[in-house]
mmCIF file of C-alpha atoms and ligand atoms in Angstrom:
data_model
loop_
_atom_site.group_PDB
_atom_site.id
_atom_site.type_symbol
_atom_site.label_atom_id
_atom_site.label_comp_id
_atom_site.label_asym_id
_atom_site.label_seq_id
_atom_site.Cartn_x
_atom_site.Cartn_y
_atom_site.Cartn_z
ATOM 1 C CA UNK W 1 0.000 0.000 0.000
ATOM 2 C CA UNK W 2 1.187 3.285 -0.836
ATOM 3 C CA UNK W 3 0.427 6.025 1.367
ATOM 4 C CA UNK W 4 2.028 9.680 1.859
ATOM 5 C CA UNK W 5 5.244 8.812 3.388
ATOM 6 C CA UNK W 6 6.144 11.121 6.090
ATOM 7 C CA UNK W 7 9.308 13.455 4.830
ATOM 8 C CA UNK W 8 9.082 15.573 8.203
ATOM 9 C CA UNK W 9 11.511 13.600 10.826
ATOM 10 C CA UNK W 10 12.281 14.891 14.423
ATOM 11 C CA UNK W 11 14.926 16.944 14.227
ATOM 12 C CA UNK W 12 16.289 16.028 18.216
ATOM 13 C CA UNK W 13 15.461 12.054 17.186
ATOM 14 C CA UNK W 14 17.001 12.952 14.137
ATOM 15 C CA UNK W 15 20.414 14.132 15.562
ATOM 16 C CA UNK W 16 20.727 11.514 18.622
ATOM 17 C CA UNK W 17 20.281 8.798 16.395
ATOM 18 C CA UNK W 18 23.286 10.008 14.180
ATOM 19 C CA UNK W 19 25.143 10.088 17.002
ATOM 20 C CA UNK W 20 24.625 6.828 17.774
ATOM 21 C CA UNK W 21 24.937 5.244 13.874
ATOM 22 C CA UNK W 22 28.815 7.486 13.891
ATOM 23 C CA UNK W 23 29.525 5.577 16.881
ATOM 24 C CA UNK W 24 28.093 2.036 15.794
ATOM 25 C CA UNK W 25 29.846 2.714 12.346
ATOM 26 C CA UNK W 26 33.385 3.424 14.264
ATOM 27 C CA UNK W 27 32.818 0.291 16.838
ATOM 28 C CA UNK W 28 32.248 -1.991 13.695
ATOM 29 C CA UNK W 29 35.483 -0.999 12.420
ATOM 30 C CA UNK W 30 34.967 1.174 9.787
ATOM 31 C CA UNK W 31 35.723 5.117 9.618
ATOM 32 C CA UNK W 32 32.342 7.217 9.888
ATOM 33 C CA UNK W 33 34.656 9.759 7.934
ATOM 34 C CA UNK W 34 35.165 7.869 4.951
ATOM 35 C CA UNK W 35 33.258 9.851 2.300
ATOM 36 C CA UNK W 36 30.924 7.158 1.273
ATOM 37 C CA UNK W 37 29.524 6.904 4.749
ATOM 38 C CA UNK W 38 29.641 10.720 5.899
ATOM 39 C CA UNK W 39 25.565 10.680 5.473
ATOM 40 C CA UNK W 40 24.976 7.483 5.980
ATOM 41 C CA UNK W 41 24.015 8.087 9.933
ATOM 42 C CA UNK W 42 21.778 10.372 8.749
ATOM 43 C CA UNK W 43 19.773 8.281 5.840
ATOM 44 C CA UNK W 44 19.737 5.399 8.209
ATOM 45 C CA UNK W 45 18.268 7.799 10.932
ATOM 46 C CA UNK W 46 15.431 8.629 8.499
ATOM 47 C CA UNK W 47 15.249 5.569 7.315
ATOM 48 C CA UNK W 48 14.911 4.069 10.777
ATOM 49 C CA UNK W 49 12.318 6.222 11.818
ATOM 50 C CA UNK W 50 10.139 5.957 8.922
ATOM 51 C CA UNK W 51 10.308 1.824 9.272
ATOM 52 C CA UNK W 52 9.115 2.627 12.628
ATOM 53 C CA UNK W 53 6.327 5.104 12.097
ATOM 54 C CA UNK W 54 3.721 2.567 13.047
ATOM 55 C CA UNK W 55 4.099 3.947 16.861
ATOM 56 C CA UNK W 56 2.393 7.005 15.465
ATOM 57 C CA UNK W 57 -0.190 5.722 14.078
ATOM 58 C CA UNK W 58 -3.440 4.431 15.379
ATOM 59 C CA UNK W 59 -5.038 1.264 13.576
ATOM 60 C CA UNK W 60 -8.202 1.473 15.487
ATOM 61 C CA UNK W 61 -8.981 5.253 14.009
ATOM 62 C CA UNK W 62 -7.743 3.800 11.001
ATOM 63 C CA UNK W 63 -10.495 1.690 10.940
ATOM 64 C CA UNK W 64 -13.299 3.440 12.238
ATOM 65 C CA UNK W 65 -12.311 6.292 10.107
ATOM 66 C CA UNK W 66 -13.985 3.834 7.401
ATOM 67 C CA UNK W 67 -16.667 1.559 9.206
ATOM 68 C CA UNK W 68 -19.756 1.273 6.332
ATOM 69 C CA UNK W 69 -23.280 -0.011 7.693
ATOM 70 C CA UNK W 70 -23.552 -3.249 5.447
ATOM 71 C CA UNK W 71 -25.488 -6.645 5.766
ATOM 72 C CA UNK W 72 -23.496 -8.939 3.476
ATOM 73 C CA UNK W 73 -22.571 -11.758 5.422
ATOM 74 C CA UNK W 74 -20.222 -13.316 3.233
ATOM 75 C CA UNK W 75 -16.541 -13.889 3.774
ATOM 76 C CA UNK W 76 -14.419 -10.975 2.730
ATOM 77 C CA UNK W 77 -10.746 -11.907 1.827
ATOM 78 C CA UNK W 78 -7.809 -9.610 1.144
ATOM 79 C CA UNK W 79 -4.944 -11.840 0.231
ATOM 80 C CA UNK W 80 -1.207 -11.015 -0.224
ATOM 81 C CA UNK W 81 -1.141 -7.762 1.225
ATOM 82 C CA UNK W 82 2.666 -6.939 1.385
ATOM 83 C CA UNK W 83 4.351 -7.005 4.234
ATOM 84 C CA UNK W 84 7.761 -5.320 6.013
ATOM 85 C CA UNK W 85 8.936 -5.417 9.631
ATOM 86 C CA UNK W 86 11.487 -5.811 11.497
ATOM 87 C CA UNK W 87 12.317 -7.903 13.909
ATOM 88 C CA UNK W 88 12.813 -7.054 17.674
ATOM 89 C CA UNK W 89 15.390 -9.370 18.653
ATOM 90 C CA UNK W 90 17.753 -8.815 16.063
ATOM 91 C CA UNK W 91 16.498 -5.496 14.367
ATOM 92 C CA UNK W 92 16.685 -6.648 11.222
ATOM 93 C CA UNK W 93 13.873 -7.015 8.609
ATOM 94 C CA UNK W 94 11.334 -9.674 8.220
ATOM 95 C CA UNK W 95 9.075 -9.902 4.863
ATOM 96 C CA UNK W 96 6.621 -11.768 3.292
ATOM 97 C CA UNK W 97 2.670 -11.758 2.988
ATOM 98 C CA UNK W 98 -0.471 -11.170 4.901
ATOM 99 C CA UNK W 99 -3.674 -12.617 4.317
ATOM 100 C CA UNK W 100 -6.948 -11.626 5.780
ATOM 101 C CA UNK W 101 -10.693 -12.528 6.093
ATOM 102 C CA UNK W 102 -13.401 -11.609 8.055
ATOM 103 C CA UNK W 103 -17.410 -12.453 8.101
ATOM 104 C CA UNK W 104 -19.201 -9.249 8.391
ATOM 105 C CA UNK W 105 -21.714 -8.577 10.991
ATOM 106 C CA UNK W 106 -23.280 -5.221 10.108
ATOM 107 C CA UNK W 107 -19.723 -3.486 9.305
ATOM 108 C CA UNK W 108 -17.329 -3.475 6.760
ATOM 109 C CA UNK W 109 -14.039 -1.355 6.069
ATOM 110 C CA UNK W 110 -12.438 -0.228 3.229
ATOM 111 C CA UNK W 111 -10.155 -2.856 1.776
ATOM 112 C CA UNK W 112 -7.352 -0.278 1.695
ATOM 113 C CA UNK W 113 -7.685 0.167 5.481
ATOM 114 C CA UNK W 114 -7.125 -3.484 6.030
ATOM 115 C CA UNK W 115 -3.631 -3.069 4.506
ATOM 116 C CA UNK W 116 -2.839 0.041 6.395
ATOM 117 C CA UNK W 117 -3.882 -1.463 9.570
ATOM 118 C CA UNK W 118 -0.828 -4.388 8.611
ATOM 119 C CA UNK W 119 1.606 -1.418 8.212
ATOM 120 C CA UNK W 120 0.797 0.027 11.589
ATOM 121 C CA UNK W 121 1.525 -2.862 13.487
ATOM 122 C CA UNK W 122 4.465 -3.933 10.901
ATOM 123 C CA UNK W 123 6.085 -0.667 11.165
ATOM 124 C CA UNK W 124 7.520 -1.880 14.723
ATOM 125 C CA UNK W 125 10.003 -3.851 16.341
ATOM 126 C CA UNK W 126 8.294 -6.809 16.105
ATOM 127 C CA UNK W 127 7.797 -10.718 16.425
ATOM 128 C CA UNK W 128 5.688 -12.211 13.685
ATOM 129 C CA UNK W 129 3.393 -13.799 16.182
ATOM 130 C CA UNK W 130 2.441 -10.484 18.275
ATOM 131 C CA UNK W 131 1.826 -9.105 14.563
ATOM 132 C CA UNK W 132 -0.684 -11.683 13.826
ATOM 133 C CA UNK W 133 -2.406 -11.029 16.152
ATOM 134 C CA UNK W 134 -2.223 -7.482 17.046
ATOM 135 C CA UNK W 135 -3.776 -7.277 13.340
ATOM 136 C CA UNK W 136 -6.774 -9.738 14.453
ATOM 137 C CA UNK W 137 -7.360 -7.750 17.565
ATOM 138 C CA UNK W 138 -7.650 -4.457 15.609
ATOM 139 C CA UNK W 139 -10.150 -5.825 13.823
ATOM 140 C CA UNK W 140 -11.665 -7.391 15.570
ATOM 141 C CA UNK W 141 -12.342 -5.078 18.236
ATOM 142 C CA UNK W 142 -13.793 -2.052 15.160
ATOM 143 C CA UNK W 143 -16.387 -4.068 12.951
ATOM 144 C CA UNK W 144 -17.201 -6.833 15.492
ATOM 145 C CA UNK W 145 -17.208 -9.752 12.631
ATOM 146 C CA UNK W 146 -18.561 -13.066 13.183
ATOM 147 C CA UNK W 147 -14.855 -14.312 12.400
ATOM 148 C CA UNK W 148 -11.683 -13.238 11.463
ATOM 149 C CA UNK W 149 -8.800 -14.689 10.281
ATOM 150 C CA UNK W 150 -4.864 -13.783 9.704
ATOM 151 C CA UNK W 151 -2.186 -15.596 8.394
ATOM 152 C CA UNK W 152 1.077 -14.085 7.962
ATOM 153 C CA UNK W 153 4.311 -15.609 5.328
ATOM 154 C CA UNK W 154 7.267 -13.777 6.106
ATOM 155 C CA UNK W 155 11.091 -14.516 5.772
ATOM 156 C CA UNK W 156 13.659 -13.309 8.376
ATOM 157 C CA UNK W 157 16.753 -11.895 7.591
ATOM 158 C CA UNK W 158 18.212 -12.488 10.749
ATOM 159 C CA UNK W 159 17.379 -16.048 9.914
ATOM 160 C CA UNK W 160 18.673 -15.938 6.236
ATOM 161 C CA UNK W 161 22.058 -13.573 7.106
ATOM 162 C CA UNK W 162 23.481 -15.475 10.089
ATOM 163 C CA UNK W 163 23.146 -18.509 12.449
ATOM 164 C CA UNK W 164 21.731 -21.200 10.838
ATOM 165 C CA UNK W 165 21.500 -19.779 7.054
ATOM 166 C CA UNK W 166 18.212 -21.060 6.190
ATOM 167 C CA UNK W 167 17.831 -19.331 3.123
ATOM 168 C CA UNK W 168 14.291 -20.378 1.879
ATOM 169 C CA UNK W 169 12.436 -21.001 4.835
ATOM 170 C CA UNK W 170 9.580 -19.037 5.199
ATOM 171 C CA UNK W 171 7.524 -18.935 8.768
ATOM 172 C CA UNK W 172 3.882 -19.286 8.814
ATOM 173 C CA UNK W 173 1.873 -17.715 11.745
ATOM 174 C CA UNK W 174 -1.832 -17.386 11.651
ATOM 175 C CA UNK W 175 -4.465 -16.473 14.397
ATOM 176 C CA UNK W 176 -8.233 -17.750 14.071
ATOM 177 C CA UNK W 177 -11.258 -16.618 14.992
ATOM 178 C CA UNK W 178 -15.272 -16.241 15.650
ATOM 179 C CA UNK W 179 -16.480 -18.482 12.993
ATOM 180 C CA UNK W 180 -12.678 -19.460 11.399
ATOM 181 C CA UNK W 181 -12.519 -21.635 14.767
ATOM 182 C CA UNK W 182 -15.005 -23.596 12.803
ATOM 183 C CA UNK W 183 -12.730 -26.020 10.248
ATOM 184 C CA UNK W 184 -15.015 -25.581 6.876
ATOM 185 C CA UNK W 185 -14.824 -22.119 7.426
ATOM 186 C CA UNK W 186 -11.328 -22.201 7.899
ATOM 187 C CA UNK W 187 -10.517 -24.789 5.321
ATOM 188 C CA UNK W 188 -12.152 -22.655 3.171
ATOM 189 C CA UNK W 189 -10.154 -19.152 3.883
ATOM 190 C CA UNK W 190 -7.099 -21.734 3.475
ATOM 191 C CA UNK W 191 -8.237 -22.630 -0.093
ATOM 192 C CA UNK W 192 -8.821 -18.989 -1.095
ATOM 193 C CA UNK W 193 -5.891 -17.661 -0.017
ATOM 194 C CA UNK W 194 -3.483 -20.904 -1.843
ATOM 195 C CA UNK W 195 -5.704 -20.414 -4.881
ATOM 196 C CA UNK W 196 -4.375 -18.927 -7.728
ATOM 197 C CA UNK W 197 -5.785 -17.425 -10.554
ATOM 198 C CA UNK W 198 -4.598 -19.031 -14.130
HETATM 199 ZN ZN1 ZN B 201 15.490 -12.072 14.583
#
């Protein structure tokens, strides 16, 4: 999802945190001089703060901003929404897909919000299992479905880059609920979201 990203950065955030990236840069051995890395504290202040931006933001106004009276009571899927976080024990980035579904009960959202409501939560330090859920609980708690459902594909870095190398695994979390508890209801999310279109 592409939304207005935020170009305004706290300037005292801003200047601690270069600080900080000089230092790191010198303990790692390298020379925060050198003229390819005189601004790199700075990008990688910005850059840090904007990956993190989801403490700013509010998924449950997010929502209700756009909460639409409807009576459809069919399942509503929005499937490979694309995902970035980062994760808290290593601070490096996880990736990878969300899918969602939900059974109306009076209220719908726009689909768009559904996706922002995955950044807000993603744009953390983070462990893919909070996120799952965190993104159920949003929901949840705004439109009230009969179910939800969220299942989340993501690849770790800190996985891939060190330790134990596993370059192609991918982690699967998912969180269930409402009617998804139910197994055809859930087998049938499953199917949806492995489906795909020829
Ligand atoms: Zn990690």
């Amino acid at each position: 999802m592409a939304y207005k990203k935020i170009e305004q950065y706290d300037e005292h955030t801003t200047k601690e945190l270069m600080e900080n990236y000089r230092n790191s840069i010198a303990l790692l051995g390298e020379d925060p001089a050198r003229e390819g890395l005189l601004k790199t504290p700075e990008r990688l202040a910005k850059a840090m703060q904007y990956i993190t931006q989801g403490y700013q933001m509010d998924a449950h106004a997010i929502l209700n901003s756009a909460k639409f009276h409807e009576t459809v009571s069919e399942m509503i899927v929005v499937k490979d929404i694309e995902l970035y976080s980062m994760c808290e024990h290593h601070m490096l980035p996880f990736f990878g897909k969300a899918h969602i579904a939900y059974i109306p009960n009076g209220w719908i959202t726009g689909l768009s919000k559904i996706a922002r409501v995955v950044d807000v939560y993603a744009r953390r330090l983070q462990v893919q299992e909070r996120l799952t859920v965190q993104i159920m609980d949003a929901i949840k708690d705004t439109l009230n479905p009969l179910g939800i459902a969220v299942v989340i594909e993501a690849q770790h870095l800190c996985m891939m880059m060190r330790g134990v190398q596993k370059q192609n695994s991918v982690t699967t979390t998912s969180a269930f609920d409402g009617e998804f508890q139910k197994n055809s209801t859930r087998s049938e999310f499953l199917k949806l979201i492995t489906a795909r279109l020829s």
